[in-house]
Amino acid sequence: MKRREALAKLTGRERYVDDLPLDAFLWGMTVRSPAARGRVTAIRFGKDVDWSQFVVVDHRDIPGPNVVALIEEDQPVLAAGYVRHVHEPVLLLAHPSREAVRRAVRSVEVVVAPDPAAVDFRVPPAPEQIQYGSDNVIKHLKIEKGDVERALAGAPVVIAGTYETGAQEHVYLETQGMIAQLDGDVLVVKGSMQCPYYVLKALQHALARDETRVRVIQTPTGGGFGGKEEFPSHIALHAALLALKSGRPVKLIYDRGEDMAATTKRHPALVRHRTGLTGDGRLVAQDIEVVIDGGAYVTLSPVVLSRAIIHAAGPYACEHVRIIGRAMFTNAVPFGAFRGFGAPQSQFAGERHMDVIAGTLGIDPVELRRINLLRDGQTTATGQVIRDGTDRLAVMERALDLSSYREKQREHAAFNATHATLRRGSGLATFYHGAGFTGGGEVTLKSRVRVAGHPNGGVEVLSANIEMGQGTLTVFTELAAARLGLAPEDVTIAEADTSRVPNSGPTVASRTTMIVGGLIERAADDLRRRVGLDDSARGAAVKQSIQRWHREHAGEPLFGEAAYEKPPGIVWDDQTYRGDAYGAFAWAAYVAEVEVDLRTCTTRVIDFVAVQEVGKVLNPTLAKGQVQGGVVQGIGWALMEECKWRDGAMANNQLTNYLIPTSHDVPPVRVAFLENPYPHGAGGAKGLGELPIDGPAPAILNAVARATGADPRTIPLTPERLMDLMESAECGVRNAE
Amino acid sequence: MNVLLPASLPEALNQLASDATAVPMAGGTDLLVHWPVRLEAHERTYVDLSRLDSLKPLRWTEDELTLGGLTTYWDVILDARARAELPLLVDAARQVGAIQIQARGTWAGNIVNASPAADGVPVLMAYDAVVVLESRSGREEVPLDRFYAGYKQMKRRTDQLVVEIRIPRRRYTYQVFEKIGARRAQAIAKVGLAVTCSGAGWRVVAASVAPTIRRCPAVERLLEAGIPIASPEALLPAIARDVAPIDDIRSSAHYRTRVMARVLYHDLRDFWGKRA
Amino acid sequence: MTTLTVTFTLNGKPVSLEVDPAARLLDTLRYQLTLTGTKEGCGEGECGACTVYLDGLPVNSCLVPTYQVRGHRVETVESLDPGALEPFERCGATQCGACTPGVVMTAWWIREHPELLETHDTRELMAGNLCRCTGYDGIIDSVKEALEAGGRGKREG
C-alpha cells in the first residue's frame, strides 16, 4: 500500500502546527540563561519596551510543582533562581507580533552569579563542580556474566581500545512548536510531538490539572528521531502557561537556531574495551566501560545508558562479560533521545574494536565475525538465550555478496597501489538492535489500543502512536485491513488526541509496528468477536456485522480493545540486569565502501549495502525508506556532523555550520531484507526504525582504516581529524607523494 | 525599515549618494540570511536593485566577457561560451550553494560581500577580472586583485555600485578551481584555489586562508621561474609568505595550510620545474 | 508601519498586496496569503524547504524580499498538478513531509527541464533540498520515474 498521506504531503496540503489557522493569538518566546551554572541575581527588563503590552510568565506562575515530569523530578519548567545550563528557560513572553516578542526577549537581561560548571564528562569532577549525588554520576549500571577478570588473566591475547562518539543534532526539518489554548475550561495543546501522553502527564503534573481539563493533540509531525520524545513537554508547558495567563491562544515555534541550541541531542559517549581472545580470534572475555554525558538534568539518560550497555558487547558469543555504565551530570544543555538511544554509541565502539582486534591478530575481519557471531542456543551479555532461528552468518554473507566485498578488496589493492591521491576501502559492521522497551518496560507501559466499528461498517484505529514519517498511518491501516479482510479505504486512523485515544505508549524504541501493531491486530479480533463473528470472518461479513450491530444498538459506541501482554518466556531482572532484555532482536550487516582523498583527507562513501533480518517486511517501500534514511543519518554522524561547544551549548547552531548530508554527499543505499517471522510481532515484524543507524559509523571507519592504514577511533571523523591521525602515524604523508 | 525602489541606475546612484548608510540589495542570498532574528538589519535603509534591468545581462565582445552588476551564477552556468572559454566561472558557480542560491546570487554581490570564503571571487581574480564601479560622480575601474584592502574592507565607496565585471578573453593553457568544503554542496569553503596560466602568466588565487581572497605571489613566482617542487612540504615556505589561515568554526590553520600545499602540489605536478 | 504595494503574478493569477517592507516572500506566502504549503526549515537558504519558482527558477523564498517580486511570476507548490505526482507517491519521495514541498518543486523543475541532465546529475540539482528522513534514494528514484513517465527519461552520464 502506498503511504496513505503521501499526496497531502507532496502537495503541501498536510498542515503542521505552524500551518494551522489560529485567531487572535499571541506569539510566545523564551528568555534563557546566558550562563552554564549559577544563581539568578537579577532579571532586568529593558527601558525601551512597553512591558504592559506583553504577557510575562515566570516560575511563580506555575500552578503545580515546577517540574517537567519524566523519570526524575529534577528539571524545572522555568528556572527558579538557579540555572544549570546555558539556554535554560527562565521567563516566557508573549505578544501578538512575533517581531515585537523577539525584540522583547533581547531586552531582558538575566543576570547570573556564576558557579563552577562541570564541562567535561570524561574527567572526574572537581569538588566544586559536584551537583548530582556525591560524584555527578546520574546513573550506574552493570552487566556481569561469568568471571571477566579471571578470563582476561588467562586469555592468550588481550586487546584494549578506547572509542568516542560526539553529540548529534536531530535536524528534523520541522522545528519544534506548540499551540496552547483554552476551550472552555479545558486546556488544549496541539503540536509536533512523538508522545502525546508524555505531554499530557507533564501538563497535568505542573499545571495541577486532571485529565478532564487537559487535552493533547499531536499535529502532523515533520520528523522526530527522538528529538520530539521528551522535549515537547517543555514547549507545551511554556505555551500553556502563557495561554493560561493571557486567556488567549499562544503559538510557540522555535527558530532553527534556537531549536539546535536549546533542545536535546544524542548523548556523547566514551567507551573502553578490554577484550580477551584466543590466538585464532575467539572471544573469551569482554570488559567494557560505557560513559555518557547526560548534561544538566536527568531526562532519559538512565534509559539511554541501559540500552547502550545492553548492546555494548555486540551480537557475539562470549562467556565472560562485564559492562559498566555511567551517565554523567555536566552543565551542558541536557542530552536526550535520538534514534538508537545509546546503541549506536556502544556499537560504534564495539564494531570498530572488532576491526582493531582483527588487525592486531592478523585475522580477516569477516572471519573474526564468523567465529564469534551468536549461534542459536548461545547467550548474550545479559544471559538471554538466542533461539530465534535467524541465520546471522547468512545476513553477513548476503551483505558481502551484494557489496562484492572480496572482489572490491582486490580492486582496491590495485587502485591504491597506483593512484597518486585517492585511496579506497570497504568496511563491515555486524550488529543488532532490540525492539520495544527494555526488559519489563513494555509491561510497565500497559499499552492499550482500540479499534472502533462505525455504523457505515468501517473501522477506526485509536492509538496514541503517531506518524512522523516512518509510516505509522499506512502500516496501521494495512494491519487492520488485513486482519479483518477490509479495504484500506474502510480503515481510518484516529488523530492522536488524548481525549479520544487510549495510551498505547510512546512512539519510540522501534515499538510502533511490532508491539502496537500487534495490539491493533488483537483489538480487531476483539471487535470481530463483539459483533458475533469468529476469527475466520473477513471482508463483507465483517462490515455487515458491524453495520447490523449498530442498527441493533443505536447510538452506542462499538470498540474492540487490546492491552499489552508480555510474550511467554520473557524473564528480566532489573536489579541484576540479567535475562531477556528484549523480546526480539533484529540483526544486520552493513558494508561501506569509501574513497579518501589524501590531499584533503575527505572521505566519500561511494557505495553502501545494508542487509538486515527484521522478522517480516510489512511494507517494502516504507521499510526500505527507514533503512536508507537511518543509513544517511549514520553517514552524517560518522563524517560531518560535529557539535562545537561553548560553555556546554552548541556554538555552531545553524545549518551552515552543522552539516548534514545533501543528496550529493551520499551514494544510493542498497537495501536487502531477510525474513524470519517473529511470532509476537504484528504480521511477524520486528522493530526496524533504529537498527539502521547502529551500523554505518563503524562500517565507514573500518573502511577508512582499510583504505588509508589510519586507525580512527572517534567520530565524527572529520577531514581535520583524519589528517592529524595520518600525520601522526606517518601513513598518509608518504602515500601522497 | 526603509526600502527605496529606484526604477533606473541614475536614480539608484542618487539614492546611494544621498545616504551613506543605504545598503544595495541584489539577490538577497547574503543579506537575508537569518533575517527574522537579525533585528538590527531591519533598521536599515535598502536600495532595491532588482528593477535595474540594464545590469542583468552578460555580454561577449571580441576581447571580453562582461558580467552585469546583476548577472547571476545561473546566467553563467547556462552560457555555453562561458563553459567553453572560461570554464572556471562555471565550475565555481556550480559549487555555490545549490540551484536555489545560484538562481539568485550575483557575482557582484559576491564581490561586495567581501567574504574571505567567497566562491565567485577567486575565479574572477584568477581571470584578471576588473571591477567597474559607478557613482553619481563617475565611473571607476579597479582590478579585482587590488580591490580588497583588508578583512571586509574594499575599494568601494558607499555611493558606488558595481555595474560590470570585465573579464579578458584569453587562451589558457591551464586552469583549475578547487573548493574544499565539508560536503559537496551547500558548503562554505575551508580552502578555495583558482589557478590559471596564459600568456599573461600564472595566477594563483587562494580563498579562506587569509582575511581577504588574494593572489599568491610567492607561489606564482615558483611557477614562473620553474623552480622544481618535489613534495607538498616544499611549497610551505611560499604559502607561509602568501597567506595566513586561522582556526575558526569550520576548520584549522594547520589543515588549511596542508590542504593548500597538497592540492597545489598535485594539481600542478606537470608544471613544477618548468618555466612558463 | 508603512507598507509597500507589491503587484505580481502568483500561481498564474494577478495579485496585489500591501506588504511590510521587511517581509520575506516566505512570510508573505505563509502568513499573509495563508499559502502554507511552502515551509520554513532554517531561515538561511540551506535546507530548501521554502523553495518556490521565481520567473520559473527554483529559489529559496526565505531569502527573497517580497518587494522584489513586483512585476514577476511566483509559483508555489499549490500550483502543481496533484495528478502528476504519482511517481513521487510510488517511489517513497516523502516520509515526514516537512522537506517535501520544497523537494517536489525542485524535482518538478528538473522534470520540466530534462536537458539539464546533459550537464548536471540529479543528485547535484537536488542538493539544495535537505531531507532527514529518506536518505534521498526515494527522492532521486522519483525524479527518474517522473522523467520517464513524462516520456522524457534520460540516461544520466
Coordinates of C-alpha atoms in Angstrom, one line a residue, chain A residues 143-623:
Chain A
I143 CA 26.0 -6.2 33.5
E144 CA 28.0 -9.3 34.6
K145 CA 28.3 -12.7 33.1
G146 CA 30.9 -15.3 34.2
D147 CA 34.2 -14.0 35.7
V148 CA 35.8 -11.5 33.4
E149 CA 38.9 -10.7 35.5
R150 CA 39.9 -14.4 35.6
A151 CA 39.1 -14.9 32.0
L152 CA 41.2 -11.8 31.0
A153 CA 44.1 -13.0 33.2
G154 CA 44.0 -16.3 31.4
A155 CA 43.4 -15.1 27.9
P156 CA 46.2 -15.7 25.4
V157 CA 45.6 -12.2 23.9
V158 CA 44.2 -9.0 25.5
I159 CA 43.4 -6.1 23.2
A160 CA 42.3 -2.7 24.6
G161 CA 40.8 0.2 22.8
T162 CA 39.1 3.5 23.6
Y163 CA 36.4 5.0 21.3
E164 CA 34.5 8.2 21.4
T165 CA 31.3 9.4 19.7
G166 CA 30.2 13.0 19.5
A167 CA 26.7 14.5 20.1
Q168 CA 24.3 14.5 17.2
E169 CA 21.6 17.1 16.5
H170 CA 18.4 15.7 15.1
V171 CA 17.7 18.4 12.4
Y172 CA 14.1 17.3 11.9
L173 CA 13.1 19.6 9.0
E174 CA 10.1 20.9 11.0
T175 CA 11.3 22.7 14.1
Q176 CA 9.6 22.2 17.4
G177 CA 6.4 24.1 18.2
M178 CA 3.2 24.1 20.1
I179 CA -0.2 25.9 20.2
A180 CA -2.0 26.2 23.6
Q181 CA -5.5 27.5 24.1
L182 CA -8.4 27.2 26.4
D183 CA -11.6 25.6 25.1
G184 CA -13.9 26.5 27.9
D185 CA -12.2 25.0 31.0
V186 CA -10.2 22.6 29.0
L187 CA -6.6 23.4 28.1
V188 CA -5.9 22.1 24.6
V189 CA -2.3 21.8 23.5
K190 CA -1.5 20.8 19.9
G191 CA 1.8 20.4 18.3
S192 CA 4.7 18.5 16.9
M193 CA 5.4 15.5 19.2
Q194 CA 6.1 11.8 19.4
C195 CA 4.4 11.1 22.7
P196 CA 1.0 12.8 23.4
Y197 CA 0.6 11.0 26.8
Y198 CA 4.1 12.1 27.9
V199 CA 3.0 15.7 27.2
L200 CA -0.3 15.1 28.9
K201 CA 1.3 13.8 32.0
A202 CA 3.7 16.7 32.1
L203 CA 0.9 19.2 31.7
Q204 CA -1.2 17.6 34.4
H205 CA 1.6 17.5 36.8
A206 CA 3.0 21.0 36.6
L207 CA -0.4 22.7 35.9
A208 CA -2.2 20.7 38.6
R209 CA -5.0 19.8 36.2
D210 CA -6.6 16.4 36.0
E211 CA -7.1 14.6 32.7
T212 CA -10.6 16.1 32.2
R213 CA -9.1 19.6 32.0
V214 CA -6.2 18.9 29.7
R215 CA -6.2 17.6 26.1
V216 CA -3.2 17.0 24.0
I217 CA -3.4 16.6 20.2
Q218 CA -0.5 15.6 18.0
T219 CA -0.3 17.6 14.8
P220 CA 1.4 16.1 11.7
T221 CA 5.0 16.0 12.8
G222 CA 7.8 16.9 10.5
G223 CA 10.4 14.4 11.8
G224 CA 11.3 13.4 15.3
F225 CA 14.0 10.8 15.6
G226 CA 13.7 11.0 19.3
G227 CA 14.1 14.8 19.5
K228 CA 10.4 15.1 20.0
E229 CA 10.2 12.3 22.5
E230 CA 10.6 14.3 25.8
F231 CA 11.4 17.8 24.8
P232 CA 7.9 18.8 23.5
S233 CA 6.6 18.6 27.1
H234 CA 8.7 21.7 27.9
I235 CA 7.3 23.7 25.0
A236 CA 3.8 22.5 25.7
L237 CA 4.1 23.7 29.3
H238 CA 5.6 27.1 28.2
A239 CA 2.8 27.7 25.7
A240 CA 0.2 26.6 28.2
L241 CA 1.4 28.9 30.9
L242 CA 1.3 31.8 28.5
A243 CA -2.2 30.8 27.3
L244 CA -3.4 30.4 30.9
K245 CA -2.1 33.8 32.0
S246 CA -3.3 35.7 29.0
G247 CA -6.5 33.9 28.3
R248 CA -5.5 33.9 24.6
P249 CA -4.3 31.2 22.3
V250 CA -0.5 31.1 22.2
K251 CA 1.7 29.7 19.5
L252 CA 5.3 29.0 20.3
I253 CA 7.5 27.9 17.4
Y254 CA 11.3 27.5 17.7
D255 CA 13.5 29.2 15.2
R256 CA 16.1 26.7 13.8
G257 CA 19.0 28.3 15.6
E258 CA 17.1 28.2 18.9
D259 CA 16.0 24.6 18.3
M260 CA 19.6 23.5 17.6
A261 CA 21.0 25.3 20.6
A262 CA 18.4 24.7 23.3
T263 CA 16.9 21.3 22.7
T264 CA 18.3 17.8 23.3
K265 CA 20.9 15.9 21.3
R266 CA 22.4 12.5 21.2
H267 CA 24.5 11.6 24.3
P268 CA 28.2 11.9 23.7
A269 CA 30.0 8.7 24.7
L270 CA 33.3 7.3 25.7
V271 CA 33.7 3.6 25.5
R272 CA 36.6 1.5 26.7
H273 CA 37.1 -2.1 25.7
R274 CA 39.5 -4.7 27.1
T275 CA 39.0 -7.9 25.2
G276 CA 40.4 -11.3 25.8
L277 CA 40.7 -13.7 22.9
T278 CA 42.3 -16.9 21.8
G279 CA 45.1 -16.6 19.3
D280 CA 42.8 -17.6 16.5
G281 CA 40.2 -14.9 17.3
R282 CA 37.6 -16.5 19.6
L283 CA 36.2 -14.1 22.3
V284 CA 36.8 -15.3 25.8
A285 CA 36.3 -12.1 27.8
Q286 CA 34.8 -8.7 27.2
D287 CA 35.4 -5.9 29.7
I288 CA 33.6 -2.8 28.6
E289 CA 33.1 0.6 30.2
V290 CA 30.5 3.0 28.8
V291 CA 30.3 6.6 29.9
I292 CA 27.8 9.0 28.5
D293 CA 27.3 12.7 29.0
G294 CA 23.8 13.4 30.3
G295 CA 24.0 17.2 30.6
A296 CA 22.4 19.2 33.3
Y297 CA 19.2 17.2 34.0
V298 CA 18.5 13.5 34.2
T299 CA 15.9 13.4 31.4
L300 CA 16.2 9.9 29.9
S301 CA 19.9 9.3 30.5
P302 CA 19.4 6.2 32.7
V303 CA 17.4 4.5 29.9
V304 CA 19.9 5.6 27.2
L305 CA 22.7 4.1 29.3
S306 CA 20.7 0.9 29.8
R307 CA 20.3 0.4 26.1
A308 CA 23.9 1.3 25.5
I309 CA 25.3 -1.3 27.8
I310 CA 22.9 -4.0 26.7
H311 CA 24.2 -3.6 23.2
A312 CA 27.8 -2.9 24.0
A313 CA 29.1 -6.4 23.7
G314 CA 27.8 -6.8 20.2
P315 CA 26.0 -9.7 18.5
Y316 CA 28.7 -12.2 19.7
A317 CA 29.0 -15.2 21.9
C318 CA 31.3 -14.7 24.9
E319 CA 31.2 -16.4 28.2
H320 CA 32.7 -13.8 30.4
V321 CA 31.4 -10.3 30.1
R322 CA 31.4 -7.2 32.3
I323 CA 29.9 -4.0 31.1
I324 CA 29.9 -1.0 33.4
G325 CA 27.9 2.1 32.5
R326 CA 27.9 5.6 33.9
A327 CA 25.8 8.6 32.9
M328 CA 27.4 11.8 34.0
F329 CA 26.0 15.1 35.1
T330 CA 27.5 18.1 33.4
N331 CA 26.4 21.7 32.9
A332 CA 25.7 21.0 29.2
V333 CA 22.3 21.5 27.6
P334 CA 20.7 18.2 28.6
F335 CA 21.1 15.3 26.1
G336 CA 18.1 13.2 25.2
A337 CA 16.6 10.6 23.0
F338 CA 17.9 10.1 19.5
R339 CA 17.3 7.2 17.2
G340 CA 19.3 4.2 18.5
F341 CA 19.2 5.6 22.0
G342 CA 22.7 4.5 23.2
A343 CA 23.1 1.5 20.9
P344 CA 24.7 3.5 18.1
Q345 CA 27.3 4.8 20.5
S346 CA 28.3 1.5 22.1
Q347 CA 28.1 -0.4 18.8
F348 CA 30.3 2.1 17.1
A349 CA 32.9 1.3 19.7
G350 CA 32.3 -2.5 19.6
E351 CA 32.4 -2.8 15.8
R352 CA 35.4 -0.6 15.4
H353 CA 37.1 -2.6 18.1
M354 CA 36.4 -5.8 16.2
D355 CA 38.4 -4.5 13.3
V356 CA 41.2 -3.3 15.6
I357 CA 41.3 -6.8 17.0
A358 CA 41.3 -8.3 13.5
G359 CA 44.2 -6.0 12.5
T360 CA 46.2 -6.8 15.7
L361 CA 45.7 -10.5 15.4
G362 CA 46.2 -10.6 11.6
I363 CA 42.8 -12.1 11.1
D364 CA 40.3 -11.2 8.4
P365 CA 37.6 -9.0 9.9
V366 CA 35.0 -11.2 8.2
E367 CA 36.5 -14.4 9.7
L368 CA 36.6 -12.8 13.1
R369 CA 32.9 -12.2 13.0
R370 CA 32.2 -15.6 11.5
I371 CA 33.9 -17.2 14.5
N372 CA 32.0 -15.1 17.1
L373 CA 28.6 -14.2 15.8
L374 CA 25.9 -15.6 18.0
R375 CA 24.5 -19.0 17.1
D376 CA 21.1 -20.2 18.3
G377 CA 21.4 -21.6 21.8
Q378 CA 24.2 -19.2 22.8
T379 CA 23.6 -16.3 25.2
T380 CA 24.0 -12.6 25.1
A381 CA 25.8 -10.5 27.8
T382 CA 22.7 -10.4 29.9
G383 CA 22.4 -14.2 29.6
Q384 CA 19.5 -14.1 27.1
V385 CA 19.4 -17.3 25.1
I386 CA 19.1 -16.5 21.5
R387 CA 16.9 -19.1 19.7
D388 CA 15.1 -17.2 17.1
G389 CA 16.4 -19.3 14.2
T390 CA 17.9 -16.4 12.3
D391 CA 21.0 -17.4 10.3
R392 CA 23.2 -14.5 11.3
L393 CA 26.0 -15.7 9.2
A394 CA 23.7 -15.6 6.2
V395 CA 22.9 -12.0 6.9
M396 CA 26.6 -11.2 6.8
E397 CA 27.2 -13.3 3.7
R398 CA 24.4 -11.5 1.9
A399 CA 26.0 -8.2 2.7
L400 CA 29.4 -9.4 1.5
D401 CA 27.8 -10.8 -1.6
L402 CA 25.8 -7.7 -2.5
S403 CA 28.7 -5.4 -1.9
S404 CA 31.1 -7.6 -3.9
Y405 CA 33.3 -7.4 -0.8
R406 CA 36.0 -9.8 -1.9
E407 CA 36.3 -8.5 -5.5
K408 CA 36.4 -5.0 -4.2
Q409 CA 39.2 -5.8 -1.9
R410 CA 41.3 -7.0 -4.8
E411 CA 40.3 -4.0 -6.9
H412 CA 41.1 -1.6 -4.0
A413 CA 44.5 -3.1 -3.6
A414 CA 45.3 -2.4 -7.2
F415 CA 43.7 1.0 -7.2
N416 CA 45.6 2.1 -4.0
A417 CA 48.9 0.9 -5.3
T418 CA 48.7 3.1 -8.4
H419 CA 46.6 6.2 -7.7
A420 CA 48.5 9.3 -6.7
T421 CA 46.0 10.8 -4.3
L422 CA 42.9 8.6 -3.8
R423 CA 42.5 5.5 -1.6
R424 CA 39.6 3.1 -1.4
G425 CA 38.5 0.6 1.1
S426 CA 35.5 -1.4 2.3
G427 CA 34.4 -1.8 5.9
L428 CA 32.0 -4.2 7.6
A429 CA 29.8 -3.9 10.7
T430 CA 27.6 -6.6 12.1
F431 CA 25.2 -5.5 14.8
Y432 CA 21.8 -5.9 16.3
H433 CA 19.0 -3.9 17.9
G434 CA 16.5 -4.9 20.5
A435 CA 13.0 -3.8 19.7
G436 CA 10.5 -2.4 22.1
F437 CA 11.2 -1.2 25.7
T438 CA 13.9 -3.0 27.6
G439 CA 13.1 -5.8 30.0
G440 CA 9.9 -5.1 31.8
G441 CA 9.4 -1.7 30.2
E442 CA 6.5 -2.8 27.9
V443 CA 4.7 -4.3 30.9
T444 CA 5.1 -1.1 32.8
L445 CA 3.7 0.9 29.9
K446 CA 0.5 -1.2 29.9
S447 CA -0.3 -0.1 26.4
R448 CA -3.9 -0.2 25.2
V449 CA -5.5 0.3 21.8
R450 CA -9.0 0.3 20.5
V451 CA -10.4 -0.5 17.1
A452 CA -13.8 1.1 16.7
G453 CA -16.5 -0.2 14.4
H454 CA -18.7 2.5 12.8
P455 CA -22.3 2.5 11.6
N456 CA -21.1 2.5 7.9
G457 CA -19.2 -0.7 8.5
G458 CA -15.8 0.9 8.5
V459 CA -13.3 0.7 11.4
E460 CA -11.2 3.3 13.1
V461 CA -7.9 2.6 14.8
L462 CA -7.4 4.5 18.1
S463 CA -3.9 4.7 19.4
A464 CA -1.5 7.3 20.8
N465 CA 1.2 6.3 18.4
I466 CA 1.9 8.9 15.8
E467 CA 3.1 9.4 12.3
M468 CA 6.3 11.3 11.9
G469 CA 7.3 9.9 8.5
Q470 CA 8.1 6.4 9.5
G471 CA 4.8 5.1 8.1
T472 CA 2.5 4.6 11.1
L473 CA -0.7 5.7 9.4
T474 CA 0.0 3.3 6.5
V475 CA 1.1 0.3 8.5
F476 CA -1.7 0.6 11.0
T477 CA -4.1 0.8 8.1
E478 CA -2.6 -2.3 6.4
L479 CA -2.6 -4.3 9.6
A480 CA -6.2 -3.5 10.5
A481 CA -7.4 -4.0 6.9
A482 CA -5.5 -7.3 6.5
R483 CA -6.7 -8.6 9.9
L484 CA -10.4 -8.0 9.0
G485 CA -10.2 -8.5 5.3
L486 CA -11.3 -4.9 4.7
A487 CA -10.1 -2.5 2.0
P488 CA -7.8 0.3 3.2
E489 CA -10.5 2.8 2.4
D490 CA -12.6 1.2 5.1
V491 CA -10.0 1.9 7.8
T492 CA -9.4 5.3 9.3
I493 CA -6.7 6.2 11.8
A494 CA -7.8 8.5 14.6
E495 CA -5.9 11.7 15.3
A496 CA -3.7 11.2 18.3
D497 CA -6.0 13.2 20.6
T498 CA -5.7 12.2 24.3
S499 CA -9.4 12.9 24.8
R500 CA -10.2 10.1 22.3
V501 CA -7.4 7.6 22.1
P502 CA -6.1 5.3 24.7
N503 CA -2.5 5.3 25.9
S504 CA -0.7 2.9 23.6
G505 CA 2.7 4.2 24.8
P506 CA 5.2 6.5 23.2
T507 CA 6.3 6.4 19.5
V508 CA 9.9 5.4 20.3
A509 CA 12.0 2.3 20.8
S510 CA 11.1 0.8 17.4
R511 CA 7.9 -0.5 19.0
T512 CA 5.2 1.0 17.0
T513 CA 4.7 -1.6 14.3
M514 CA 5.9 -4.6 16.3
I515 CA 4.1 -4.0 19.6
V516 CA 1.3 -1.5 19.0
G517 CA 0.6 -3.1 15.6
G518 CA 0.2 -6.4 17.4
L519 CA -2.3 -4.8 19.8
I520 CA -4.2 -3.5 16.8
E521 CA -4.5 -7.0 15.4
R522 CA -5.8 -8.3 18.7
A523 CA -8.2 -5.3 19.1
A524 CA -9.5 -6.0 15.6
D525 CA -10.1 -9.7 16.7
D526 CA -11.9 -8.4 19.8
L527 CA -14.1 -6.2 17.7
R528 CA -14.9 -9.1 15.4
R529 CA -15.9 -11.2 18.4
R530 CA -18.1 -8.5 19.8
V531 CA -20.2 -8.5 16.6
G532 CA -20.6 -12.2 16.9
L533 CA -18.0 -13.4 14.4
D534 CA -15.2 -15.8 14.9
D535 CA -11.6 -15.1 13.9
S536 CA -12.0 -16.5 10.4
A537 CA -14.6 -13.9 9.3
R538 CA -13.4 -11.4 6.8
G539 CA -14.4 -8.7 4.4
A540 CA -18.1 -8.2 3.6
A541 CA -19.1 -10.4 6.5
V542 CA -17.3 -8.2 9.0
K543 CA -18.6 -4.9 7.5
Q544 CA -22.2 -6.2 7.5
S545 CA -21.9 -7.5 11.1
I546 CA -20.7 -4.1 12.2
Q547 CA -23.5 -2.4 10.4
R548 CA -26.1 -4.8 11.9
W549 CA -24.6 -4.3 15.4
H550 CA -25.2 -0.6 15.1
R551 CA -28.7 -1.0 13.9
E552 CA -29.4 -3.2 16.9
H553 CA -27.6 -0.8 19.4
A554 CA -28.4 2.6 18.0
G555 CA -26.3 5.4 19.5
E556 CA -23.9 3.1 21.3
P557 CA -20.2 3.0 20.7
L558 CA -18.6 -0.2 19.5
F559 CA -14.9 -0.9 20.3
G560 CA -12.6 -3.8 20.2
E561 CA -9.8 -3.4 22.7
A562 CA -6.5 -5.0 23.5
A563 CA -3.9 -4.4 26.2
Y564 CA -0.3 -5.4 26.2
E565 CA 0.6 -8.9 27.3
K566 CA 4.1 -10.0 27.7
P567 CA 5.1 -12.8 25.4
P568 CA 5.6 -16.0 27.2
G569 CA 9.1 -16.9 28.4
I570 CA 10.4 -13.4 28.8
V571 CA 12.2 -13.1 32.1
W572 CA 14.1 -10.0 33.1
D573 CA 15.7 -8.9 36.4
D574 CA 16.1 -5.2 36.7
Q575 CA 18.2 -5.5 39.8
T576 CA 20.8 -7.8 38.4
Y577 CA 20.4 -6.7 34.7
R578 CA 20.1 -10.3 33.7
G579 CA 17.7 -12.1 31.5
D580 CA 15.8 -11.4 28.3
A581 CA 16.4 -7.8 27.6
Y582 CA 14.2 -7.7 24.5
G583 CA 11.5 -10.0 23.1
A584 CA 13.2 -9.8 19.7
F585 CA 16.4 -8.6 18.2
A586 CA 16.8 -7.5 14.6
W587 CA 20.1 -8.5 13.1
A588 CA 22.2 -6.6 10.4
A589 CA 25.4 -6.5 8.4
Y590 CA 26.4 -3.3 6.6
V591 CA 29.2 -2.7 4.2
A592 CA 30.5 0.7 3.4
E593 CA 32.9 1.5 0.5
V594 CA 34.8 4.7 0.8
E595 CA 37.2 6.8 -1.2
V596 CA 39.6 9.0 0.7
D597 CA 41.3 12.0 -1.0
L598 CA 44.7 12.1 0.6
R599 CA 45.1 15.7 -0.4
T600 CA 42.2 16.9 1.7
C601 CA 41.6 13.8 3.9
T602 CA 37.9 14.0 2.8
T603 CA 36.1 10.7 2.9
R604 CA 33.4 10.0 0.5
V605 CA 31.1 7.0 0.8
I606 CA 30.8 5.6 -2.7
D607 CA 28.7 2.5 -2.1
F608 CA 26.7 1.3 0.8
V609 CA 25.0 -2.0 1.3
A610 CA 22.5 -2.6 4.2
V611 CA 21.3 -6.1 4.9
Q612 CA 19.0 -6.8 7.8
E613 CA 16.7 -9.5 9.2
V614 CA 13.6 -7.8 10.6
G615 CA 11.1 -10.6 11.1
K616 CA 8.7 -9.7 8.3
V617 CA 8.7 -6.7 6.0
L618 CA 5.2 -5.4 6.1
N619 CA 5.6 -2.6 3.6
P620 CA 8.7 -2.8 1.4
T621 CA 8.8 0.9 0.3
L622 CA 8.4 2.1 3.9
A623 CA 10.9 -0.4 5.3

